[in-house]
Coordinates of C-alpha atoms in Angstrom, one line a residue:
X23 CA 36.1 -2.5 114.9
X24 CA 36.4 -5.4 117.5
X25 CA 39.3 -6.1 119.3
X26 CA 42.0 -9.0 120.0
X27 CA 41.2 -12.1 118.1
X28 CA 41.7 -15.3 118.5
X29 CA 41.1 -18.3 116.2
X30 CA 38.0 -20.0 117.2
X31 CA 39.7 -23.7 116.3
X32 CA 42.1 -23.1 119.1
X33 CA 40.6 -21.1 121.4
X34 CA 37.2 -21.9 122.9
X35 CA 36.1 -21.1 126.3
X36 CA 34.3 -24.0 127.2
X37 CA 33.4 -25.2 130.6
X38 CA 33.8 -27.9 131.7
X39 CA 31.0 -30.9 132.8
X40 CA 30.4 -31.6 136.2
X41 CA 27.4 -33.5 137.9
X42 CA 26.5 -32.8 141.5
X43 CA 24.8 -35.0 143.7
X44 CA 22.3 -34.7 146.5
X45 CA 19.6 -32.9 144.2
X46 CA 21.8 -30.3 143.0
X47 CA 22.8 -32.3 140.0
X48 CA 23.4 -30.2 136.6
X49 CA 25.2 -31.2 133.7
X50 CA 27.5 -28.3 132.3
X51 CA 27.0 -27.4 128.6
X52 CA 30.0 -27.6 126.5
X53 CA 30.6 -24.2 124.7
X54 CA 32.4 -25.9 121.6
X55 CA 30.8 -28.1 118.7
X56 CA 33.1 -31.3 117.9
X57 CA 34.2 -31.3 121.8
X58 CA 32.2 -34.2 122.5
X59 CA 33.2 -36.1 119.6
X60 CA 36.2 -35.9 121.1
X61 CA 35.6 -36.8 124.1
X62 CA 33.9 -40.2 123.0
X63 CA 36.6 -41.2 120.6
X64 CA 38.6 -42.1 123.9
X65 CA 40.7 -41.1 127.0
X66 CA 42.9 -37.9 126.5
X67 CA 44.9 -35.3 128.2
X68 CA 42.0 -33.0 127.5
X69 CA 39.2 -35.3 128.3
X70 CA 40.8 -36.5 131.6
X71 CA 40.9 -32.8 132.7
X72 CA 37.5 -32.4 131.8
X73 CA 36.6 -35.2 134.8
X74 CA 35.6 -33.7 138.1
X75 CA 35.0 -35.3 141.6
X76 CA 31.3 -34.6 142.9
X77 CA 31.3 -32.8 146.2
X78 CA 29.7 -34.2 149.2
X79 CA 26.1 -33.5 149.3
X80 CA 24.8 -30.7 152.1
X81 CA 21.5 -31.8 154.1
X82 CA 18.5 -31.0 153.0
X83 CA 17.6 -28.0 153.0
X84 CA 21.1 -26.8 153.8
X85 CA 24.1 -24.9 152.0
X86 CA 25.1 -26.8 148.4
X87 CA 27.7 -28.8 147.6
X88 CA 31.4 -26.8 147.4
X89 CA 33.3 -26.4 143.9
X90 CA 36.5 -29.6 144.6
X91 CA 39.1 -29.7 142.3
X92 CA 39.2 -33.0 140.8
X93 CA 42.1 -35.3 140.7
X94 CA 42.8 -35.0 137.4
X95 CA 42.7 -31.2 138.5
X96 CA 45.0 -31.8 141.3
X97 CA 47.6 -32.8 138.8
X98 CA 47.9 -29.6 136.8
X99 CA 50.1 -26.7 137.3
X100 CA 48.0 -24.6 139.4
X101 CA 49.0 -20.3 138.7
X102 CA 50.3 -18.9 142.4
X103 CA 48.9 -15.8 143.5
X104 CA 50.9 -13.9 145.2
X105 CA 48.9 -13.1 148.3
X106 CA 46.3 -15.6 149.9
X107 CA 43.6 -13.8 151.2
X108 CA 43.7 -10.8 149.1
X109 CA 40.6 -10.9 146.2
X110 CA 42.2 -12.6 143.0
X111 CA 40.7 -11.1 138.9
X112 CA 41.4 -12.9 136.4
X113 CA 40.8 -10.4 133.0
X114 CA 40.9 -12.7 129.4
X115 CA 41.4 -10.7 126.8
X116 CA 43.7 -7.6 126.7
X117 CA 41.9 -5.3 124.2
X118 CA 40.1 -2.2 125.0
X119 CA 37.8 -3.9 127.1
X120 CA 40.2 -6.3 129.1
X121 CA 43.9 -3.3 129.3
X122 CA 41.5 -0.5 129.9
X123 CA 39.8 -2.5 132.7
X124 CA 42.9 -3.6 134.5
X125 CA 44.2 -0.3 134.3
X126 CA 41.2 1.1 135.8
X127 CA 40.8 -1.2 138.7
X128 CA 44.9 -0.3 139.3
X129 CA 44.1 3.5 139.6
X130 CA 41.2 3.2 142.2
X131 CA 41.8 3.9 145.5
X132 CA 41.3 0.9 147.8
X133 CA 41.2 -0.6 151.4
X134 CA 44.7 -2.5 151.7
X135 CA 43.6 -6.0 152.4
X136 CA 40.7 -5.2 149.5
X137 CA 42.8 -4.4 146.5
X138 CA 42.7 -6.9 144.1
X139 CA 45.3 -9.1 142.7
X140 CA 44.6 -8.6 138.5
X141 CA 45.9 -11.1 135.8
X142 CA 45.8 -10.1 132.3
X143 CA 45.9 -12.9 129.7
X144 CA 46.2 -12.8 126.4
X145 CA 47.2 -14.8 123.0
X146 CA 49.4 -12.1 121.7
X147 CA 52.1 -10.1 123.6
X148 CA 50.9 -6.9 122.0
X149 CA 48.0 -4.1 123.0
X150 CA 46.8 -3.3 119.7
X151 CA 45.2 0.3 119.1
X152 CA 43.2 -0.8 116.6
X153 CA 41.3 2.1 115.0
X154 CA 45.5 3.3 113.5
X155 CA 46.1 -0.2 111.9
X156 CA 45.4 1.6 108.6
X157 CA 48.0 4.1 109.5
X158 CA 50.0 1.4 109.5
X159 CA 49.8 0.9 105.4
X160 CA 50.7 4.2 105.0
X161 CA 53.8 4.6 107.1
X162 CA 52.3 7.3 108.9
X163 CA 52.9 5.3 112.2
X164 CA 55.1 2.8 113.6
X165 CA 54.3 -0.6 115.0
X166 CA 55.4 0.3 118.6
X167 CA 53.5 3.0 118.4
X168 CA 50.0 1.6 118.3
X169 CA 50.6 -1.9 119.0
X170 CA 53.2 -2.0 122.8
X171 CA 53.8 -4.7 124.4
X172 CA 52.1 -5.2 127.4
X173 CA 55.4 -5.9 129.3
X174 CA 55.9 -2.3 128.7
X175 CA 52.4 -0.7 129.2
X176 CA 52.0 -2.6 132.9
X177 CA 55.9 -2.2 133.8
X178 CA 54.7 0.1 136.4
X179 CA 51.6 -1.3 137.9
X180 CA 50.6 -4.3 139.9
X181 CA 48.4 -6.1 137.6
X182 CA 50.7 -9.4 135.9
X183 CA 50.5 -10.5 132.0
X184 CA 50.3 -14.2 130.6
X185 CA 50.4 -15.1 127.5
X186 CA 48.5 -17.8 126.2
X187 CA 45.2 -18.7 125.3
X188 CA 42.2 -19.4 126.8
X189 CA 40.8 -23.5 126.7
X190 CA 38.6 -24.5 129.2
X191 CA 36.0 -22.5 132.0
X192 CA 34.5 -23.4 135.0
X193 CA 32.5 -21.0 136.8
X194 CA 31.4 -21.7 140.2
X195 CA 29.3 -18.8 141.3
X196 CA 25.8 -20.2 140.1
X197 CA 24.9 -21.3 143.4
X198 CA 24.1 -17.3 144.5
X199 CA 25.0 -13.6 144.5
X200 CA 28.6 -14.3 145.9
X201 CA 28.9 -18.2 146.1
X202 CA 28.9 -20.1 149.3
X203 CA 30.2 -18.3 152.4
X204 CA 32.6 -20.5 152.6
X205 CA 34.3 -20.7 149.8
X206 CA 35.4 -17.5 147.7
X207 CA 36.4 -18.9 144.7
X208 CA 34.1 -17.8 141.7
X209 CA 35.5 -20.9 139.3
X210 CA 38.7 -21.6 137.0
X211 CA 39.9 -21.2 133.8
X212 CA 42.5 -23.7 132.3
X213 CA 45.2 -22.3 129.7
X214 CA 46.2 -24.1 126.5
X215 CA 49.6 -24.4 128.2
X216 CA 47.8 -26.6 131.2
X217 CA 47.9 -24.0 133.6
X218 CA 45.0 -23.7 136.0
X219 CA 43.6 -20.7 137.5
X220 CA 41.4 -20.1 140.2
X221 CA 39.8 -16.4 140.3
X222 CA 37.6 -14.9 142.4
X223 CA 36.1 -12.6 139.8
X224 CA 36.8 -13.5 136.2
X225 CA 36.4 -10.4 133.2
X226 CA 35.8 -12.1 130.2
X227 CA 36.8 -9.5 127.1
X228 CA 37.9 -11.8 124.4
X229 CA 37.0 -9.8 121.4
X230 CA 35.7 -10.7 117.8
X231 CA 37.3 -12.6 114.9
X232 CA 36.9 -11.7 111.1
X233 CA 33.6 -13.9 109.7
X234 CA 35.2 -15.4 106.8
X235 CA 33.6 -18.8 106.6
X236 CA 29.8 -17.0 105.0
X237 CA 31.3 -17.2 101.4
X238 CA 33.2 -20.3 99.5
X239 CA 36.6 -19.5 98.9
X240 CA 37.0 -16.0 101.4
X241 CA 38.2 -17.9 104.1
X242 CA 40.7 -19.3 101.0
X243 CA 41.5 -16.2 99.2
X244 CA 40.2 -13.2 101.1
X245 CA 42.4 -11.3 104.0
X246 CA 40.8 -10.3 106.8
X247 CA 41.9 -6.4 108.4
X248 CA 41.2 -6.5 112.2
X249 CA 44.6 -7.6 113.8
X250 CA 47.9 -6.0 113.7
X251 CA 49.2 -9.7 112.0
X252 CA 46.5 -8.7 109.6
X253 CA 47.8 -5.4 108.8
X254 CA 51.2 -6.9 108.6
X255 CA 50.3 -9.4 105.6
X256 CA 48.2 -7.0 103.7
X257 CA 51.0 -4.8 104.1
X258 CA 53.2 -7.3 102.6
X259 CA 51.1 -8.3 100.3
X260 CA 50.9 -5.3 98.9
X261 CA 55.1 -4.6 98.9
X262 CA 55.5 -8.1 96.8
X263 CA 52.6 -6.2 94.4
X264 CA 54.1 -3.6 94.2
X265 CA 57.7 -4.8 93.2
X266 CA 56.2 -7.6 91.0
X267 CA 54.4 -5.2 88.8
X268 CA 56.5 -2.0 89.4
X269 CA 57.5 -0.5 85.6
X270 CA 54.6 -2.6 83.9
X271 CA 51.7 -1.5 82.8
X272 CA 49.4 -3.7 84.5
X273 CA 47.6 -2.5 87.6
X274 CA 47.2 -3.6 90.9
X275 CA 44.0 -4.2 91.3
X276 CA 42.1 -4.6 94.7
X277 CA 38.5 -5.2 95.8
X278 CA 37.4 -4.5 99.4
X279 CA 34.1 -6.3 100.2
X280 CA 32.1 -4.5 102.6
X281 CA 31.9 -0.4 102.2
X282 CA 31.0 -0.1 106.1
X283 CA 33.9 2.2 108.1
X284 CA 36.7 -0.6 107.8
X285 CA 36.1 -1.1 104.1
X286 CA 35.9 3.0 103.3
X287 CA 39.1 3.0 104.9
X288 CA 40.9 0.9 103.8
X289 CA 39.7 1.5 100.2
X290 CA 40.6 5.0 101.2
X291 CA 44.2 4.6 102.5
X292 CA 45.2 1.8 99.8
X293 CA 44.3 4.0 97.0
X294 CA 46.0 6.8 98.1
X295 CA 48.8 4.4 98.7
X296 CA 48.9 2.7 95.0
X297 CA 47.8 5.9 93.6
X298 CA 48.2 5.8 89.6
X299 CA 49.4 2.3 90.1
X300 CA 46.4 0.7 91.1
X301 CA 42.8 0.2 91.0
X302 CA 40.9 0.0 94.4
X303 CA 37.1 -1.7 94.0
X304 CA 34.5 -1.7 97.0
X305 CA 31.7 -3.8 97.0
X306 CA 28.7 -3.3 99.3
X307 CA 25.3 -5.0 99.5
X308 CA 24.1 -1.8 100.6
X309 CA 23.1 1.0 97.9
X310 CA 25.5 3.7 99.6
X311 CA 28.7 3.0 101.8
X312 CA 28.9 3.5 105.7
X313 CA 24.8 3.7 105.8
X314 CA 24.7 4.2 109.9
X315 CA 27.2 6.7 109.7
X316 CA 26.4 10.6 110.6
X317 CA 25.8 12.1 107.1
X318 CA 28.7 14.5 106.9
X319 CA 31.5 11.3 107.4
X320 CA 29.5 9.2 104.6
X321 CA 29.7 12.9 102.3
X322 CA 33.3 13.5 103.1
X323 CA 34.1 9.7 102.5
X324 CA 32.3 9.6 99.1
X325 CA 34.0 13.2 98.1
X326 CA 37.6 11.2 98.7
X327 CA 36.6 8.3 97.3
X328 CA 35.4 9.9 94.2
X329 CA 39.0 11.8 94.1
X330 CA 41.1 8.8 94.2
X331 CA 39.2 7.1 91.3
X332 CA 37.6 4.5 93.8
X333 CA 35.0 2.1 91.8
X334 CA 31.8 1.4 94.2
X335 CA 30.2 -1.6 93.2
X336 CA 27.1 -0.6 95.7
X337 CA 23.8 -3.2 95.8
X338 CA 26.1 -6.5 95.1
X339 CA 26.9 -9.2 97.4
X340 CA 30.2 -12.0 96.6
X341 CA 28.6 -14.8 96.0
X342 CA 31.7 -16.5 95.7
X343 CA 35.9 -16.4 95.2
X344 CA 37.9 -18.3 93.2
X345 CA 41.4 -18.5 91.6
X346 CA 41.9 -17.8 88.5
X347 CA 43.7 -21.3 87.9
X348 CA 40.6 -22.9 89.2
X349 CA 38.5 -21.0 87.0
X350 CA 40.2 -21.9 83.8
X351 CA 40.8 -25.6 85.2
X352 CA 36.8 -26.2 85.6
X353 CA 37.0 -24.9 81.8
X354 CA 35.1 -21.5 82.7
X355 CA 38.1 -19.4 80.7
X356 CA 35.8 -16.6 79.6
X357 CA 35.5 -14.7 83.0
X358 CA 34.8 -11.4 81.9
X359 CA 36.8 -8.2 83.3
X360 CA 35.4 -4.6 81.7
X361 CA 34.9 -6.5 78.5
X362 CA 38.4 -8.7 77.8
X363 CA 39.0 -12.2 78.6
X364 CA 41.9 -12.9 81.2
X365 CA 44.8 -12.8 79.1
X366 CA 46.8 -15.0 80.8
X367 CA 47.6 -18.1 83.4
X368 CA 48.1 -16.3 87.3
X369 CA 47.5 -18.2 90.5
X370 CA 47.8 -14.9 92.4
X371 CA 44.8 -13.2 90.8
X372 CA 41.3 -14.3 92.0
X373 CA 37.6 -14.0 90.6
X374 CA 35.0 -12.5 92.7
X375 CA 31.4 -13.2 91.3
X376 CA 29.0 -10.6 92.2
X377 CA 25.1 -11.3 92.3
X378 CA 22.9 -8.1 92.4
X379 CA 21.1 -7.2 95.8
X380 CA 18.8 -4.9 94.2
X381 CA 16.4 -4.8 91.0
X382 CA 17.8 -3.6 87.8
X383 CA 21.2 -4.5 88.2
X384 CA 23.6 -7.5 86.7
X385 CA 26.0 -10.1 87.5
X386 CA 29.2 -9.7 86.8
X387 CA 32.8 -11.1 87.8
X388 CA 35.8 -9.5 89.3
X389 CA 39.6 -10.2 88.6
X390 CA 41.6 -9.1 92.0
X391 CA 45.0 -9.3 92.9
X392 CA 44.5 -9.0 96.3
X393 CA 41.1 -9.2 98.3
X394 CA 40.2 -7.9 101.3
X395 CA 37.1 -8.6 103.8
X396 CA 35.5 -6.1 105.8
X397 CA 32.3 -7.8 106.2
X398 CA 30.9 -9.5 109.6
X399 CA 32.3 -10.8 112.7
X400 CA 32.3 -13.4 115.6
X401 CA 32.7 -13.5 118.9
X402 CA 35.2 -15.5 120.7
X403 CA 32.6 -16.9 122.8
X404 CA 31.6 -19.8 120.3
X405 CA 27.5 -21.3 120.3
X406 CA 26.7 -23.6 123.0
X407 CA 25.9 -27.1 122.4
X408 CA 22.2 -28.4 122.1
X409 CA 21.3 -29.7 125.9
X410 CA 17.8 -30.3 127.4
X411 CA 19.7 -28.6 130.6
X412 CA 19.4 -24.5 131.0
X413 CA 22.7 -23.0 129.5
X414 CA 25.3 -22.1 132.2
X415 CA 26.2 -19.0 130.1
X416 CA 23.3 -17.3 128.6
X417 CA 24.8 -16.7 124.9
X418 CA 22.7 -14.5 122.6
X419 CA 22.1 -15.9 118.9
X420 CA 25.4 -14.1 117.5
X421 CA 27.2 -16.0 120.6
X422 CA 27.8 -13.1 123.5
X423 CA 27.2 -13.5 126.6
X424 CA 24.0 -12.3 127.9
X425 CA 25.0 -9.2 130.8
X426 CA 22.7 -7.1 132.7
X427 CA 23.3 -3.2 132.4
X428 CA 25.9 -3.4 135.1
X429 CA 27.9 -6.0 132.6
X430 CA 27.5 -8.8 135.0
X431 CA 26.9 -12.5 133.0
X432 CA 23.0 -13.0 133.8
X433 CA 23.2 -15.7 136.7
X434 CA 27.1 -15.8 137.1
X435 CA 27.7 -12.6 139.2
X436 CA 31.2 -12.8 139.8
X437 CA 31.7 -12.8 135.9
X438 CA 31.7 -9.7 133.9
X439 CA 31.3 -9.8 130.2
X440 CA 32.4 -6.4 128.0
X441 CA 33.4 -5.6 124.4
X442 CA 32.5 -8.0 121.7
X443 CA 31.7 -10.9 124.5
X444 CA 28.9 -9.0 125.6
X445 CA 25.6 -8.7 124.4
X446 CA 24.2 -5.3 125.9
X447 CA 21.2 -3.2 124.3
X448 CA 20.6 0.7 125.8
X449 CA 17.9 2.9 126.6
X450 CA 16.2 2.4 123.6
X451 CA 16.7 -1.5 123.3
X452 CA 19.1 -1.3 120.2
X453 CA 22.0 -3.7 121.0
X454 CA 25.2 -2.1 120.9
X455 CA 27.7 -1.5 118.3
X456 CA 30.9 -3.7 118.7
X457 CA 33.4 -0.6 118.8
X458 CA 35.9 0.7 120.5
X459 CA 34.1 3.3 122.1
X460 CA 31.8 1.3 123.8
X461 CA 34.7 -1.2 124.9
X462 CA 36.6 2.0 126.0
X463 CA 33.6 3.2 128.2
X464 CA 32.7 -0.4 129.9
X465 CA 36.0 -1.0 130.6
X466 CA 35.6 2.3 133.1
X467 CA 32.2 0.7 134.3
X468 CA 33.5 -2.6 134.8
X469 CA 36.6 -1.9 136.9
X470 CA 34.3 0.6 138.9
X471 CA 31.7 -2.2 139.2
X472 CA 34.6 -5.0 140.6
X473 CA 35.7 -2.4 143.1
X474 CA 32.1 -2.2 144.6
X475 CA 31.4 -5.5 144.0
X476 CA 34.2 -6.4 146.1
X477 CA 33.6 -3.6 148.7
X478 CA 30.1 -4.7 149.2
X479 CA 28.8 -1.3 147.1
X480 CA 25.9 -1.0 144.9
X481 CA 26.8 -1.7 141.5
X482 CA 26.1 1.4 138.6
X483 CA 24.2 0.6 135.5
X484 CA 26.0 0.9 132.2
X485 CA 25.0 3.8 130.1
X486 CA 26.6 4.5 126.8
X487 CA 27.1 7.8 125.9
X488 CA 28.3 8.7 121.8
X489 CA 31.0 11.0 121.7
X490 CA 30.7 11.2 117.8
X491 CA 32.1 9.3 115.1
X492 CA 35.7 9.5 113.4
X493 CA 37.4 8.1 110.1
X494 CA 40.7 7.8 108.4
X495 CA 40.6 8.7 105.1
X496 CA 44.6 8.9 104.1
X497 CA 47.8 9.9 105.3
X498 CA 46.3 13.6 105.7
X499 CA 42.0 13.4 105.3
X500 CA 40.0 12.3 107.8
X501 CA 36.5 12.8 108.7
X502 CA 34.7 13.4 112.6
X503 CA 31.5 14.1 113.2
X504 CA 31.3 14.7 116.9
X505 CA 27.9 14.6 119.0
X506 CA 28.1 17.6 120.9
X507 CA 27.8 19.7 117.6
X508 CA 24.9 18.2 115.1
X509 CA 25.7 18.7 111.8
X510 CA 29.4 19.8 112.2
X511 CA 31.9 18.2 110.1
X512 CA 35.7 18.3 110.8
X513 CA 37.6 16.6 107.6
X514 CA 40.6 16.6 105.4
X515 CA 43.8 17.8 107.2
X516 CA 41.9 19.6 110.2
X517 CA 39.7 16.7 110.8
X518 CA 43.4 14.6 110.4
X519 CA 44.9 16.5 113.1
X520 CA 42.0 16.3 115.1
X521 CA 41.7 12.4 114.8
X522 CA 45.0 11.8 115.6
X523 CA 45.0 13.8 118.6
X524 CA 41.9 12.2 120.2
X525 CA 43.1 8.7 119.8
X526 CA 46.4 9.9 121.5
X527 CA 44.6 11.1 124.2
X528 CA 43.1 7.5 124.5
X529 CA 46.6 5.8 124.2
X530 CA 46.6 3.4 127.5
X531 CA 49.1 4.7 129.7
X532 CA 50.6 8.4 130.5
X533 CA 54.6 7.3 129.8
X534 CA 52.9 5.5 126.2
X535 CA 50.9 8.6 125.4
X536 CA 54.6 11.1 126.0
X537 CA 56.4 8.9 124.3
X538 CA 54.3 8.7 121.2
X539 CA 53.5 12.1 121.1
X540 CA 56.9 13.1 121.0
X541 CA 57.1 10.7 118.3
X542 CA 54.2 11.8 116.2
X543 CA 55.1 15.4 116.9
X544 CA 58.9 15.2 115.3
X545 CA 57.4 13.2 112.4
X546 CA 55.3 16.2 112.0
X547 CA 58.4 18.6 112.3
X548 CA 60.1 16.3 109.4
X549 CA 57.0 16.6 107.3
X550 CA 56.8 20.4 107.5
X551 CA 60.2 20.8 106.7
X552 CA 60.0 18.6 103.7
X553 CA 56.8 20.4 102.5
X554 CA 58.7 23.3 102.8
X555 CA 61.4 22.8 100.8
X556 CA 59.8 20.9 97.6
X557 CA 57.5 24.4 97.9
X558 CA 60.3 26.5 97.9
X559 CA 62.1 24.1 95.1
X560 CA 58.8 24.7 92.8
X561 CA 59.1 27.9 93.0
X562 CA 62.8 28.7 92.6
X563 CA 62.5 26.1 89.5
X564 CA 59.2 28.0 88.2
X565 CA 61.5 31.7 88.0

């Protein structure tokens, strides 16, 4: 999974355009399509802050032009620091990537005039543990547990939280390794609230967003499953199913497109959730589900799936979602389903038509309650502009920014890219995956790599190592696969226990991790106690 989202209409990070004179002249590339359009349909709050004054020229042959705040620049609230000369990080994004890297660069040991000022900033208030959000279907956790605020989790540190969202950036570290000697500043970022802030070193970990916009009608009718507001509507989606159709013989019905590790799971956990109530579909383009995952998880996956009375629809991709009012209103009524027309008039149910991936299979159309999307993802970091000028920020085709192996922004130095913003391959040139296990372990990297950046110490290459693979598969099944042991399989209730414990390990902060563990561990207690008795119930009822 990827981590905090934003929407992509409302949060770009852009920078801005400025021209310098003397030679040194460069347009900068605007990050977001439609911004120009904007900009030429006349004067605005946003275009006028997109103005900047061009520095005075240097002689030739001498130091370039210093980064001036324009203005129009002058006029915006400008964030204080608290201490002038001390080195100022701005971190966007407060995922794994962008918490775990504040929290790092807090526990280092450093010089005191060298320890950095840190700024956290994010859309949401929450940290969001996202690998338990399908826990959070089955009641097995509680919000606070896997989603605290970050009020909470940085109480006791130095590093301060904003929230807002991210608009506009303007790097200024292109002119060399660390900028002009004299001026520190590695560039600003403006805040949809019109706060300006000037960083010396600027973490950009903005996460991923579900890709909903490949298919007409998913971005419509389909609900994405990678925030916790996510998790909440499904969630609720499913309650208002549940008491519409509760004591009827109808079924909920529910199709999950996508059968990589999001869709198994949540196929997984919903079914056992609806149980006799419902019927869970999964639709993959692929001819098995989870097909890069280590062969015992996709077995132990297919085992439960098979249990619950999962359908796999494997070798089909959506080709489109519609309501069911819009089907019968083009005057296509005879959308089939196992045979039997629709019997009836329901704006809640929806039509999925499926076209075959692979020879030897045939079309055929869905009815769905409730849809959910599992497939594909964008970063935050949308495609830059056409321009006959080099890009400031070297995007990759799916839109990350282009790092070297010690997550540094190729050209922008004093800009470190992590998590779903970055595009980094290993040893073997395979790019990697956007999880939370790579976040986890760049974050360590990067807020090593600010800490000798700052203290003028080589910087250490990034070097993924896989610690193995894990999956939910219900309130009790789950499935790991761990590296150090090829072949070895933990799943159902031991590979449960074993899942749960390693993610509380991984819990942000020691007084988070004690609190939640005395949480999960009298939830336990309850459980036991309740097992215990409905055994002893059975039996005293069976003599």
């Amino acid at each position: 999974m990827a981590f905090v989202a934003y929407s992509a209409s409302t949060t770009a990070l852009l920078p801005f355009n400025r021209i310098f004179s003397g030679g040194m002249g460069k347009k900068w590339n605007r990050l977001s399509p439609g911004y120009s359009a904007r900009l030429r349909a006349g004067p605005s709050a946003l275009s006028r802050t997109s103005s900047f004054s061009s520095a005075a020229a240097g002689k030739a042959g001498g130091a370039p032009p210093l980064p001036q705040l324009s203005e129009a620049e002058k006029t915006l609230p400008i964030y204080t620091w608290p201490h002038k000369k001390k080195p100022r990080v701005c971190i966007l994004g407060g995922g794994f990537g962008g918490l775990y890297t504040a929290l790092r660069l807090e526990s280092l040991l450093w010089p005191e005039d060298k320890k950095p000022q840190v700024l956290l900033v994010d859309q949401s208030e929450r940290f969001v543990f996202k690998p338990m959000l399908y826990e959070l279907l089955t009641g097995e956790v509680d919000e606070w547990e896997i989603a605290p605020r970050f009020s909470e989790l940085l109480a006791n540190t130095g590093v301060e939280f904003l929230q807002d969202r991210v608009k506009l950036l303007h790097p200024f570290d292109h002119w060399g390794m660390n900028g002009h000697k004299q001026s520190s500043c590695g560039g600003t970022v403006l805040l949809e609230s019109g706060l300006l802030i000037e960083y010396d070193w600027l973490v950009l970990a903005l996460g991923a967003e579900a890709k909903l916009d490949v298919v007409p009608g998913a971005l419509e009718f389909a609900l994405p499953f990678s925030t916790l507001e996510d998790a909440c509507r499904v969630d609720e989606k499913l309650k208002t199913l549940e008491r519409t159709k509760f004591g009827k013989d109808s079924f909920i019905r529910v199709a999950v497109v996508g059968c990589g590790y999001s869709g198994v799971e949540l196929a997984a956990t919903i079914s056992e959730r609806l149980q006799d109530r419902g019927i869970v579909q999964a639709i993959n383009v692929e001819s098995t589900i989870c097909p890069t995952a280590p062969t015992g998880n996709r077995e132990a996956a297919l085992k439960v799936l098979s249990s619950r009375k999962v359908q796999l629809l494997l070798g089909y991709f959506v080709r489109c979602i519609q309501r069911v009012s819009d089907v019968e209103a083009s005057g296509d009524a005879t959308v089939i389903r196992e045979g039997k027309d629709i019997a009836k008039h329901n704006s809640e149910k929806y039509v999925l038509e499926l076209q075959p991936a692979e020879k030897g299979l045939e079309s055929q159309n869905l009815e769905a309650d409730l849809v959910l999307w599992t497939v594909g993802s964008k970063p935050l970091l949308p495609a830059l502009e056409p321009c006959d000028k080099p890009h400031e920020l070297p995007l990759n085709a799916r839109g990350q920014a282009e790092t070297d192996e010690t997550l540094r922004v190729k050209g922008h130095p004093r800009i470190f890219a992590l998590g779903d913003s970055a595009s980094l391959r290993d040893s073997t040139g395979k790019l990697l995956p956007a999880t939370a296990q790579v976040a986890f372990q760049q974050a360590d990297f990067a807020g090593w790599n600010l800490w000798a950046a700052i203290n003028h110490r080589p910087l250490l290459p990034f070097r993924f190592q896989n610690l193995g693979e894990m999956m939910t598969l219900g309130r009790n099944d789950a499935a790991i696969s761990p590296s150090f042991a090829d072949g070895l399989t933990l799943e159902g209730p031991i590979g449960h226990a074993a899942r749960k414990l390693a993610y509380l390990i991984r819990l942000p902060t020691e007084e988070h991790r004690f609190k939640v563990g005395l949480s999960w561990f009298a939830k336990s207690a309850v459980d036991s106690v309740a097992l215990l008795q409905s055994t002893l119930t059975k039996v005293l009822s069976g003599t």
